[in-house]
Structures are given as structure tokens and as C-alpha cells.
Amino acid sequence: MRIAILGAGAWGSALAINLSSYHQINLWTRNSHHAAEMVATGINQRYLPHYVLPKTVTVSAILADALKEVDFALIVVPISGLRETLREIIVSRIKLPLLWGCKGFEPSTAKLPHQIIQEECPGRMSQCGVLSGPSFADEVARNLPTALTLASTDIEFSKQLAASLHSSKLRIYTSRDVIGVEIGGAIKNVISIAAGISDGLGFGSNARAALITRGLSEITRLGLKLGGDLKTFMGLTGIGDLILTSTGQLSRNRRVGLMLAEGKSIDEILAQLGHVAEGVHTTQSVLQLGDQLNIEMPITQAVYSILHERVSPRSAVEVLLNREQKTETY
């Protein structure tokens, strides 16, 4: 297959490297200087510097060229750039199946990726789907075993595409639950920040396990209210992705939490990271949705207070620990 991967960050480049073993890849970046640099060096020095782009990967900064004669496009730009990318696809007049790997809520609207696609491309939810799951870009680029979920309301589309992308090292499972997959992929980043704060403050493994478990409860409560399936939150894109981002050393969101525990400001942290940490921007949208739907989100509230209200990490954790005793429920 020939695949257009739209977005040349760490994740897009890792997928390009991995999938190029079996497919021809067109990798698109909006930045012409970035594209020229990758063409000249064969390396994405900005986002994935330790891996050479195979010769079966063609890099371009011209969207129409990247979309030409491909079987489908996989959009992996940050969620804030999804709407603009869709509009550019529409302008190109090239019609093709779409997958997206964007995680989070659009900052200005608190909308999920599929809602943005419904708005910008009415009637396009067939031949469309989301690709998500517990996956660090570095390990995908190294071709280490990884499992992802491809969810679409068009089940035949998801089965056919998953079969084409599936390999022994990149296992692709299918699902109908687009909303649940998106919710799991978004909110786990918020809980990951909380887990990083807990680890950074030296609270130990017991506290981290409690945060992950109660964080899954927050994800599930909100996800069910928005129409997700309970089984999804118990699977790869729910608890699987949550465990990975809350414990893995490669997790950017966990690293944000660790640095917050050191007393660094969020501006310092983001400048130091040099990459998008989705949980920082997702926290406000999640809390807003929780308030609208009257859903209790205490961990999200604590992370929000640290990021946006200048509450110290230790004080926010004390508020969490001093909440009233109650029965464990989802």
C-alpha cells in the first residue's frame, strides 16, 4: 500500500519508519525547512533524531503531493492542528479514506477528533477511523512489539485496513467504539501527569497504583457518559495506555509531572521538553466536560489546580488525600 502520514513529529516519523517495511510512505510536514532538513540528512533531527528514515519514505511539505495516489491518509498532527489539516485536504480535492492518531480535545472547543471530522467533512464517518493504543514512538521506530486499536463505525473498513497494517511486531486490533478509544487516549495523559507528580514527591509505588486505578475510574465515568463502551476502558486504549504513560520512562506527560514536583513552572517545563505534552492542554477540557456532565473528577481537578491555579503539587496532593472516605465505585 501507499500511505500518506500527515505530521512529522516523533509519532508520525516512528510510524513511517515502522510501516515502511511493508508499505510505501509519503511523510508530510507543514514546515518546508523541516522537510528540507529531513530530505538532506535522512533523519528527523527535531523529533526522532536517532533513527534513519528508510528510502521507502518520501518526505514532502506539499500536501497535494503527499496525498497523490495513496490508498489512505493517517493524520498524526497535534489535535490543535487537526481542523486546519482537514481543511487543506478538502482544498486539495483529493478524496480518500482517513485515519487519525491525534489524542486529546481541541483546545478552543473541547471537541474530540471525530467531532472535528464530522464538522469539517460532513458525511465522512464511513471509511474513517482512529488508531490509538499504548505506544512510545521510540519503541515503534525500533520495531519492538506493540499493539494498537483501530476503531471505526464502519467495521468492514476497520477490518480491511487493520489486516493490511497488521504485522508480528505491530499488532492491530479492531473496535467499533471510536468515542471510547478517543477518550482513553486523551484523559490518560492527565492521569500520567498526576502519577509523575506523585513519583516526583517520593510517594512510592502504592500511591502510584492508587492514582492509576482511581484515574481509570475518572476516565471510565466520563467515557461512559459520552457514549463509550466499558470494555474499551478495560482494553489497550484504556488501562493499557494509562499504565504505559503513567509508569514508562519515555512518557512526556509523566515527565511533566516529575518536573512540576521539582518546583519548575509549566512554561519552563514545556520549553525544556521541546515536544507536545498533550495532558497539559487536555486537563482544562476534561474538567470542563466533567463539570458540564456533573461527573466528579478529583485527580483531574488536582492537576488543573497545579497547572492553572498555581497550587503547589504537595498542597494539591494533600487535598486529594484528605477527601472524605467513600465506597469504591466507578
Tab-separated table of C-alpha atoms in Angstrom:
chain	number	residue	atom	x	y	z
A	1	MET	CA	0.000	0.000	0.000
A	2	ARG	CA	0.978	3.632	-0.384
A	3	ILE	CA	0.183	5.596	2.783
A	4	ALA	CA	0.286	9.341	3.454
A	5	ILE	CA	1.318	10.100	7.029
A	6	LEU	CA	0.391	13.694	7.769
A	7	GLY	CA	2.509	15.062	10.601
A	8	ALA	CA	6.249	14.512	11.008
A	9	GLY	CA	6.575	14.687	14.760
A	10	ALA	CA	8.019	11.773	16.733
A	11	TRP	CA	4.882	9.638	16.362
A	12	GLY	CA	4.373	10.265	12.660
A	13	SER	CA	8.032	9.588	11.909
A	14	ALA	CA	8.060	6.420	14.025
A	15	LEU	CA	5.009	5.079	12.178
A	16	ALA	CA	6.629	5.983	8.853
A	17	ILE	CA	9.762	4.022	9.768
A	18	ASN	CA	7.825	1.032	11.080
A	19	LEU	CA	5.272	0.781	8.278
A	20	SER	CA	7.872	1.359	5.553
A	21	SER	CA	8.963	-2.277	5.934
A	22	TYR	CA	5.769	-3.281	4.134
A	23	HIS	CA	4.403	-0.111	2.532
A	24	GLN	CA	5.449	2.969	0.553
A	25	ILE	CA	5.168	6.025	2.820
A	26	ASN	CA	4.671	9.711	1.989
A	27	LEU	CA	5.577	11.696	5.128
A	28	TRP	CA	4.236	15.260	5.198
A	29	THR	CA	5.277	18.165	7.373
A	30	ARG	CA	3.802	21.639	7.182
A	31	ASN	CA	7.245	23.224	7.679
A	32	SER	CA	9.251	23.404	4.442
A	33	HIS	CA	12.550	23.905	6.309
A	34	HIS	CA	11.841	20.791	8.374
A	35	ALA	CA	11.107	18.828	5.195
A	36	ALA	CA	14.304	20.053	3.509
A	37	GLU	CA	16.324	19.104	6.576
A	38	MET	CA	14.900	15.558	6.580
A	39	VAL	CA	15.488	15.155	2.848
A	40	ALA	CA	19.091	16.353	3.185
A	41	THR	CA	20.012	14.263	6.250
A	42	GLY	CA	17.604	11.332	6.101
A	43	ILE	CA	16.883	11.931	9.789
A	44	ASN	CA	14.135	13.766	11.683
A	45	GLN	CA	16.624	15.593	13.874
A	46	ARG	CA	13.951	17.682	15.603
A	47	TYR	CA	11.704	14.904	16.895
A	48	LEU	CA	13.256	11.454	16.365
A	49	PRO	CA	17.000	12.044	15.964
A	50	HIS	CA	18.343	8.524	16.478
A	51	TYR	CA	16.634	6.826	13.534
A	52	VAL	CA	17.290	6.972	9.798
A	53	LEU	CA	14.261	7.357	7.524
A	54	PRO	CA	14.216	4.407	5.083
A	55	LYS	CA	14.406	5.022	1.354
A	56	THR	CA	10.767	3.891	1.055
A	57	VAL	CA	9.770	7.084	2.916
A	58	THR	CA	9.259	10.164	0.732
A	59	VAL	CA	9.244	13.480	2.617
A	60	SER	CA	7.266	16.490	1.393
A	61	ALA	CA	5.980	19.852	2.597
A	62	ILE	CA	3.354	19.982	-0.161
A	63	LEU	CA	0.145	18.305	0.981
A	64	ALA	CA	-1.224	17.601	-2.506
A	65	ASP	CA	2.000	15.771	-3.389
A	66	ALA	CA	1.851	13.708	-0.207
A	67	LEU	CA	-1.760	12.693	-0.939
A	68	LYS	CA	-1.210	11.822	-4.586
A	69	GLU	CA	-2.059	8.200	-5.486
A	70	VAL	CA	-2.164	6.969	-1.862
A	71	ASP	CA	-4.566	4.352	-0.502
A	72	PHE	CA	-5.340	6.299	2.681
A	73	ALA	CA	-4.072	9.128	4.879
A	74	LEU	CA	-3.109	8.809	8.540
A	75	ILE	CA	-3.304	12.180	10.328
A	76	VAL	CA	-0.956	12.456	13.310
A	77	VAL	CA	-0.677	16.220	13.759
A	78	PRO	CA	-1.354	17.633	17.254
A	79	ILE	CA	-5.083	17.911	17.965
A	80	SER	CA	-4.824	21.705	17.712
A	81	GLY	CA	-3.803	21.333	14.062
A	82	LEU	CA	-6.356	18.707	13.009
A	83	ARG	CA	-9.041	21.115	11.799
A	84	GLU	CA	-6.615	23.106	9.646
A	85	THR	CA	-5.173	19.909	8.154
A	86	LEU	CA	-8.661	18.659	7.251
A	87	ARG	CA	-9.445	21.953	5.554
A	88	GLU	CA	-6.279	21.662	3.484
A	89	ILE	CA	-7.234	18.123	2.464
A	90	ILE	CA	-10.628	19.406	1.334
A	91	VAL	CA	-8.990	22.203	-0.674
A	92	SER	CA	-6.785	19.617	-2.415
A	93	ARG	CA	-9.999	17.942	-3.721
A	94	ILE	CA	-8.369	14.555	-3.134
A	95	LYS	CA	-10.895	12.147	-1.585
A	96	LEU	CA	-9.524	9.146	0.283
A	97	PRO	CA	-10.056	7.113	3.471
A	98	LEU	CA	-8.802	8.768	6.673
A	99	LEU	CA	-7.305	7.518	9.911
A	100	TRP	CA	-6.273	9.792	12.742
A	101	GLY	CA	-3.872	9.289	15.630
A	102	CYS	CA	-4.431	12.700	17.259
A	103	LYS	CA	-5.072	12.500	21.010
A	104	GLY	CA	-6.883	14.935	23.265
A	105	PHE	CA	-9.558	17.603	22.947
A	106	GLU	CA	-9.374	20.608	20.635
A	107	PRO	CA	-8.301	23.454	22.981
A	108	SER	CA	-10.746	26.070	21.678
A	109	THR	CA	-13.840	23.830	21.544
A	110	ALA	CA	-13.166	20.818	23.854
A	111	LYS	CA	-14.182	18.572	20.940
A	112	LEU	CA	-12.818	15.105	20.203
A	113	PRO	CA	-11.169	14.335	16.839
A	114	HIS	CA	-14.192	12.532	15.380
A	115	GLN	CA	-16.394	15.551	16.181
A	116	ILE	CA	-13.978	17.842	14.337
A	117	ILE	CA	-14.027	15.496	11.341
A	118	GLN	CA	-17.839	15.405	11.372
A	119	GLU	CA	-17.899	19.212	11.305
A	120	GLU	CA	-15.269	19.701	8.616
A	121	CYS	CA	-16.116	16.650	6.474
A	122	PRO	CA	-19.866	16.019	6.855
A	123	GLY	CA	-20.932	12.500	5.986
A	124	ARG	CA	-17.360	11.176	6.078
A	125	MET	CA	-17.504	8.865	9.124
A	126	SER	CA	-17.543	5.810	6.859
A	127	GLN	CA	-14.064	4.983	5.563
A	128	CYS	CA	-12.687	6.771	8.624
A	129	GLY	CA	-11.251	5.643	11.948
A	130	VAL	CA	-8.960	6.280	14.892
A	131	LEU	CA	-5.664	4.477	15.560
A	132	SER	CA	-4.543	4.503	19.189
A	133	GLY	CA	-3.023	2.405	21.954
A	134	PRO	CA	-0.093	2.028	24.352
A	135	SER	CA	2.868	3.015	22.167
A	136	PHE	CA	6.005	5.071	22.632
A	137	ALA	CA	7.337	6.449	19.340
A	138	ASP	CA	10.890	5.360	20.130
A	139	GLU	CA	9.880	1.711	20.546
A	140	VAL	CA	7.698	1.728	17.419
A	141	ALA	CA	10.654	3.105	15.434
A	142	ARG	CA	12.817	0.286	16.858
A	143	ASN	CA	10.198	-2.229	15.668
A	144	LEU	CA	9.630	-3.545	19.185
A	145	PRO	CA	6.353	-5.449	19.759
A	146	THR	CA	3.405	-3.038	20.006
A	147	ALA	CA	-0.382	-3.458	19.948
A	148	LEU	CA	-2.798	-0.775	18.758
A	149	THR	CA	-6.551	-0.488	18.251
A	150	LEU	CA	-8.163	0.714	15.026
A	151	ALA	CA	-11.718	1.843	15.761
A	152	SER	CA	-14.315	2.776	13.166
A	153	THR	CA	-18.091	2.823	12.961
A	154	ASP	CA	-17.532	1.174	9.569
A	155	ILE	CA	-16.492	-2.258	10.828
A	156	GLU	CA	-15.649	-3.658	7.369
A	157	PHE	CA	-13.345	-0.709	6.749
A	158	SER	CA	-11.574	-1.247	10.077
A	159	LYS	CA	-11.150	-4.983	9.440
A	160	GLN	CA	-9.711	-4.480	5.953
A	161	LEU	CA	-7.325	-1.717	6.955
A	162	ALA	CA	-6.228	-3.453	10.173
A	163	ALA	CA	-5.417	-6.586	8.167
A	164	SER	CA	-3.237	-4.507	5.826
A	165	LEU	CA	-1.336	-2.780	8.655
A	166	HIS	CA	-1.058	-5.773	10.992
A	167	SER	CA	2.323	-7.494	11.446
A	168	SER	CA	4.010	-9.671	14.048
A	169	LYS	CA	5.587	-6.597	15.666
A	170	LEU	CA	2.706	-4.153	15.162
A	171	ARG	CA	-0.489	-5.955	16.105
A	172	ILE	CA	-3.690	-4.145	15.127
A	173	TYR	CA	-6.975	-4.941	16.885
A	174	THR	CA	-10.335	-3.624	15.695
A	175	SER	CA	-13.193	-1.921	17.524
A	176	ARG	CA	-16.444	-0.076	16.814
A	177	ASP	CA	-16.011	2.251	19.805
A	178	VAL	CA	-14.492	5.429	18.324
A	179	ILE	CA	-15.561	7.567	21.296
A	180	GLY	CA	-14.177	5.206	23.929
A	181	VAL	CA	-10.838	4.883	22.137
A	182	GLU	CA	-10.531	8.676	21.851
A	183	ILE	CA	-11.496	9.277	25.491
A	184	GLY	CA	-8.983	6.742	26.782
A	185	GLY	CA	-6.212	8.223	24.654
A	186	ALA	CA	-6.982	11.747	25.844
A	187	ILE	CA	-7.563	11.530	29.589
A	188	LYS	CA	-4.731	9.079	30.342
A	189	ASN	CA	-2.326	11.965	29.718
A	190	VAL	CA	-3.862	13.938	32.593
A	191	ILE	CA	-3.551	10.979	34.973
A	192	SER	CA	0.028	10.457	33.778
A	193	ILE	CA	0.920	13.979	34.920
A	194	ALA	CA	-0.555	13.159	38.336
A	195	ALA	CA	1.462	9.927	38.508
A	196	GLY	CA	4.636	11.858	37.668
A	197	ILE	CA	3.911	14.363	40.426
A	198	SER	CA	3.371	11.527	42.914
A	199	ASP	CA	6.633	9.831	41.915
A	200	GLY	CA	8.492	13.141	41.957
A	201	LEU	CA	7.319	13.835	45.501
A	202	GLY	CA	8.552	10.388	46.564
A	203	PHE	CA	5.144	8.966	47.475
A	204	GLY	CA	6.070	5.474	46.306
A	205	SER	CA	4.572	2.595	44.356
A	206	ASN	CA	1.437	2.249	46.496
A	207	ALA	CA	0.379	5.819	45.765
A	208	ARG	CA	1.115	5.437	42.054
A	209	ALA	CA	-1.023	2.276	41.861
A	210	ALA	CA	-3.862	4.072	43.631
A	211	LEU	CA	-3.615	7.041	41.252
A	212	ILE	CA	-3.678	4.813	38.171
A	213	THR	CA	-6.661	2.838	39.474
A	214	ARG	CA	-8.691	5.852	40.555
A	215	GLY	CA	-7.605	7.627	37.363
A	216	LEU	CA	-9.100	4.782	35.352
A	217	SER	CA	-12.301	5.356	37.297
A	218	GLU	CA	-12.372	9.010	36.180
A	219	ILE	CA	-11.710	8.017	32.561
A	220	THR	CA	-14.467	5.418	32.678
A	221	ARG	CA	-17.070	7.659	34.321
A	222	LEU	CA	-16.625	10.403	31.759
A	223	GLY	CA	-16.215	7.973	28.863
A	224	LEU	CA	-19.432	6.103	29.618
A	225	LYS	CA	-21.351	9.362	29.923
A	226	LEU	CA	-20.083	10.434	26.495
A	227	GLY	CA	-21.137	7.136	24.906
A	228	GLY	CA	-18.055	4.938	25.208
A	229	ASP	CA	-18.144	1.185	25.901
A	230	LEU	CA	-16.955	-0.134	29.290
A	231	LYS	CA	-14.932	-2.897	27.582
A	232	THR	CA	-12.859	-0.275	25.769
A	233	PHE	CA	-11.642	1.234	29.039
A	234	MET	CA	-10.516	-2.209	30.203
A	235	GLY	CA	-8.511	-2.713	26.996
A	236	LEU	CA	-5.486	-1.414	25.103
A	237	THR	CA	-6.667	2.171	24.678
A	238	GLY	CA	-7.965	2.383	28.252
A	239	ILE	CA	-5.992	0.736	31.014
A	240	GLY	CA	-3.197	-0.298	28.630
A	241	ASP	CA	-2.365	3.221	27.504
A	242	LEU	CA	-2.898	4.561	31.035
A	243	ILE	CA	-0.370	2.130	32.575
A	244	LEU	CA	2.208	2.887	29.885
A	245	THR	CA	2.062	6.673	30.157
A	246	SER	CA	1.881	6.658	33.958
A	247	THR	CA	4.886	4.401	34.503
A	248	GLY	CA	7.081	4.487	31.387
A	249	GLN	CA	10.337	6.415	31.368
A	250	LEU	CA	9.626	7.685	27.830
A	251	SER	CA	6.318	9.325	28.812
A	252	ARG	CA	6.368	13.091	28.204
A	253	ASN	CA	3.316	13.657	30.380
A	254	ARG	CA	4.817	11.731	33.285
A	255	ARG	CA	7.979	13.813	32.839
A	256	VAL	CA	5.860	16.969	33.133
A	257	GLY	CA	4.611	15.701	36.492
A	258	LEU	CA	8.126	14.865	37.678
A	259	MET	CA	9.347	18.370	36.834
A	260	LEU	CA	6.296	20.000	38.448
A	261	ALA	CA	7.204	18.117	41.632
A	262	GLU	CA	10.671	19.699	41.406
A	263	GLY	CA	9.034	23.120	41.569
A	264	LYS	CA	9.507	24.087	37.918
A	265	SER	CA	6.867	26.232	36.212
A	266	ILE	CA	4.855	24.801	33.360
A	267	ASP	CA	6.400	27.329	30.949
A	268	GLU	CA	9.898	26.167	31.907
A	269	ILE	CA	8.880	22.547	31.516
A	270	LEU	CA	7.337	22.920	28.055
A	271	ALA	CA	10.348	24.885	26.826
A	272	GLN	CA	12.650	22.147	28.108
A	273	LEU	CA	10.614	19.306	26.592
A	274	GLY	CA	10.513	20.728	23.085
A	275	HIS	CA	7.614	18.351	22.287
A	276	VAL	CA	3.867	18.499	22.792
A	277	ALA	CA	2.708	17.067	26.136
A	278	GLU	CA	-0.984	16.606	25.392
A	279	GLY	CA	-2.091	16.326	29.015
A	280	VAL	CA	-1.231	19.963	29.759
A	281	HIS	CA	-3.798	21.247	27.257
A	282	THR	CA	-6.266	18.409	27.812
A	283	THR	CA	-6.737	18.995	31.549
A	284	GLN	CA	-8.919	22.082	31.179
A	285	SER	CA	-11.182	20.440	28.569
A	286	VAL	CA	-11.625	17.316	30.694
A	287	LEU	CA	-12.506	19.312	33.786
A	288	GLN	CA	-14.923	21.459	31.777
A	289	LEU	CA	-16.705	18.373	30.437
A	290	GLY	CA	-16.822	16.818	33.897
A	291	ASP	CA	-18.467	19.957	35.295
A	292	GLN	CA	-20.993	20.083	32.441
A	293	LEU	CA	-21.953	16.428	32.968
A	294	ASN	CA	-21.850	16.626	36.781
A	295	ILE	CA	-19.097	13.986	36.994
A	296	GLU	CA	-16.616	14.036	39.870
A	297	MET	CA	-13.003	14.279	38.583
A	298	PRO	CA	-10.815	14.823	41.692
A	299	ILE	CA	-7.467	13.811	40.143
A	300	THR	CA	-8.096	15.981	37.097
A	301	GLN	CA	-9.096	18.837	39.416
A	302	ALA	CA	-5.829	18.465	41.338
A	303	VAL	CA	-3.737	18.521	38.151
A	304	TYR	CA	-5.689	21.546	36.885
A	305	SER	CA	-5.082	23.427	40.136
A	306	ILE	CA	-1.329	22.858	39.787
A	307	LEU	CA	-1.156	23.783	36.098
A	308	HIS	CA	-3.538	26.737	36.029
A	309	GLU	CA	-4.117	27.978	39.586
A	310	ARG	CA	-0.526	27.893	40.871
A	311	VAL	CA	-1.347	25.495	43.690
A	312	SER	CA	1.799	23.686	44.829
A	313	PRO	CA	1.981	19.978	43.946
A	314	ARG	CA	2.243	18.984	47.592
A	315	SER	CA	-0.790	21.069	48.582
A	316	ALA	CA	-2.863	19.625	45.713
A	317	VAL	CA	-1.962	16.081	46.759
A	318	GLU	CA	-2.913	16.850	50.365
A	319	VAL	CA	-6.357	17.969	49.179
A	320	LEU	CA	-6.737	14.644	47.347
A	321	LEU	CA	-5.626	12.612	50.361
A	322	ASN	CA	-7.968	14.461	52.703
A	323	ARG	CA	-11.120	13.802	50.689
A	324	GLU	CA	-13.902	12.072	52.597
A	325	GLN	CA	-13.902	8.293	52.838
A	326	LYS	CA	-16.307	6.539	50.469
A	327	THR	CA	-17.187	3.217	48.811
A	328	GLU	CA	-15.074	2.286	45.810
A	329	THR	CA	-17.125	2.642	42.646
A	330	TYR	CA	-16.684	3.622	39.011
